XYZ file of C-alpha atoms in Angstrom:
167
model
C 12.229 -1.391 -23.265
C 10.834 -0.239 -20.211
C 9.037 3.570 -19.487
C 6.707 5.348 -22.415
C 8.224 4.252 -26.104
C 9.550 7.539 -28.025
C 10.687 8.555 -31.494
C 10.637 5.292 -33.891
C 9.662 2.715 -31.233
C 6.362 4.508 -31.375
C 4.408 2.148 -33.569
C 1.092 3.256 -34.520
C 1.164 5.195 -37.679
C -0.709 8.174 -36.700
C 0.067 10.594 -33.326
C -2.159 13.042 -32.284
C 0.570 15.775 -31.317
C 0.987 17.781 -28.734
C 3.845 20.521 -28.716
C 6.407 21.391 -26.149
C 4.043 24.693 -24.934
C 1.031 22.444 -24.733
C -0.504 23.423 -27.913
C -2.476 20.050 -29.765
C -0.971 20.293 -33.341
C -3.768 18.309 -33.979
C -3.641 13.959 -35.420
C -0.797 13.627 -38.044
C 1.486 11.049 -39.433
C 4.076 9.812 -36.507
C 7.050 10.100 -39.008
C 6.130 14.039 -39.145
C 5.761 14.442 -36.194
C 9.004 13.256 -35.268
C 10.781 15.154 -37.695
C 9.150 18.341 -35.973
C 10.116 17.353 -32.584
C 13.967 16.989 -33.820
C 13.737 20.596 -35.440
C 12.847 21.887 -31.826
C 15.839 20.253 -30.395
C 13.019 17.085 -28.584
C 12.410 13.694 -29.081
C 8.353 12.682 -29.745
C 7.426 10.940 -26.420
C 4.105 9.062 -26.446
C 2.208 9.820 -22.958
C -1.148 7.905 -23.664
C -0.537 5.144 -25.370
C -4.095 3.941 -25.221
C -5.654 6.874 -26.624
C -7.226 6.298 -30.028
C -5.209 7.903 -32.157
C -2.291 7.740 -29.035
C -1.428 10.923 -27.920
C 2.387 12.273 -28.233
C 4.253 14.920 -26.670
C 7.469 16.803 -27.660
C 9.509 15.865 -24.854
C 12.853 15.231 -23.376
C 13.074 12.064 -23.163
C 15.863 11.637 -20.887
C 14.130 14.044 -18.349
C 10.680 12.676 -18.506
C 11.859 9.405 -17.233
C 13.699 10.987 -14.408
C 10.549 12.912 -13.280
C 8.549 9.594 -13.824
C 11.208 7.646 -11.230
C 11.385 10.869 -9.205
C 7.010 11.305 -8.690
C 7.222 6.995 -7.905
C 9.800 7.065 -5.649
C 8.151 10.122 -3.603
C 4.506 7.970 -4.192
C 6.934 5.126 -2.709
C 7.826 7.192 0.683
C 4.809 8.404 0.835
C 3.338 5.081 1.509
C 2.509 3.028 5.011
C 2.669 -0.377 5.175
C 0.424 -2.156 7.470
C 2.619 -4.064 9.966
C 1.328 -7.088 12.605
C 2.173 -6.482 16.312
C 1.962 -8.578 18.401
C 0.443 -8.508 22.426
C 0.885 -11.703 24.638
C -0.993 -12.362 27.631
C -2.133 -14.581 30.223
C -5.782 -16.024 30.581
C -5.513 -14.799 34.132
C -4.253 -11.382 34.202
C -4.710 -8.682 36.496
C -6.186 -5.475 36.335
C -3.512 -2.734 35.778
C -1.383 -5.553 33.612
C -4.478 -5.877 30.996
C -5.205 -1.824 31.009
C -0.869 -1.682 30.014
C -1.668 -3.806 27.140
C -4.910 -2.215 26.352
C -3.030 0.992 25.968
C 0.076 -1.038 23.825
C -3.295 -1.965 21.460
C -4.859 1.251 20.953
C -1.407 2.825 20.495
C -0.857 0.385 17.293
C -4.306 0.234 15.973
C -4.092 3.884 15.836
C -0.362 3.925 14.285
C -3.002 1.475 11.833
C -1.142 -1.532 12.243
C -2.961 -4.946 12.597
C -2.713 -6.492 16.597
C -2.343 -10.021 16.877
C -3.334 -11.125 20.402
C -1.339 -13.955 21.666
C -2.996 -15.823 24.883
C -1.056 -18.767 26.113
C -2.035 -21.250 28.358
C 0.438 -23.123 30.681
C -0.385 -26.285 32.493
C -4.001 -26.632 34.452
C -5.015 -23.447 32.860
C -5.615 -25.226 29.354
C -8.995 -27.372 30.934
C -10.342 -23.388 31.205
C -11.095 -22.479 28.013
C -13.792 -20.528 28.646
C -11.322 -17.953 30.976
C -9.169 -17.505 27.644
C -12.471 -16.250 25.519
C -13.911 -14.274 28.560
C -10.551 -11.990 28.100
C -10.825 -11.832 24.610
C -14.483 -10.712 23.777
C -13.402 -8.130 26.957
C -10.359 -7.576 24.422
C -12.703 -7.244 21.837
C -15.381 -4.895 23.564
C -12.741 -2.685 24.657
C -11.637 -1.846 21.551
C -14.827 -1.921 18.944
C -14.886 1.949 18.749
C -11.164 2.243 16.841
C -10.892 -1.142 15.340
C -12.476 -4.075 14.095
C -11.999 -8.190 14.256
C -10.168 -9.933 11.700
C -9.333 -12.861 13.081
C -12.318 -14.082 14.991
C -10.333 -16.130 18.684
C -9.404 -19.757 17.438
C -6.782 -21.964 19.977
C -3.674 -23.286 18.133
C -2.027 -25.897 20.279
C -1.662 -24.099 23.936
C -2.668 -20.619 22.598
C -5.631 -18.334 21.660
C -5.031 -16.312 19.042
C -7.022 -12.901 17.836
C -6.103 -10.125 15.466
C -7.654 -7.054 15.161
C -7.521 -4.233 12.493
C -8.289 -1.072 12.126
C -11.500 0.260 10.946
């Protein structure tokens, strides 16, 4: 069974009871509390099972589950998932192209996403790894106010990678 325990499913002998108007009726036997709840046409629902004694309330179980599900859906809807966006560059990138890529990096970080900067080496560029390192350090310096480096530059085959995350 998922959700809160109610009526016969409440396992403790005694519970602290709160009626439908929010009044504290004190501690009483679970069976007695269930009878009182039935008299007003409601169920006895365990709202705080970890308390000592557990707290139970006079509620309509169906309505209570529906409200809880609605609240969970709302929380899930307002949650932002963090994506990893990738920006690809070459070691001998021109200034204007570099500025365009930097605008995108700053935009992605502003949206709360991580950015993976990939530097692809081709042919003879591979023997000049220090050029790539200089370029990635320049990227790092340009985003120092908005982002932190999550994975420092490293070589993976023919490409150099670095991951930036929002501060």
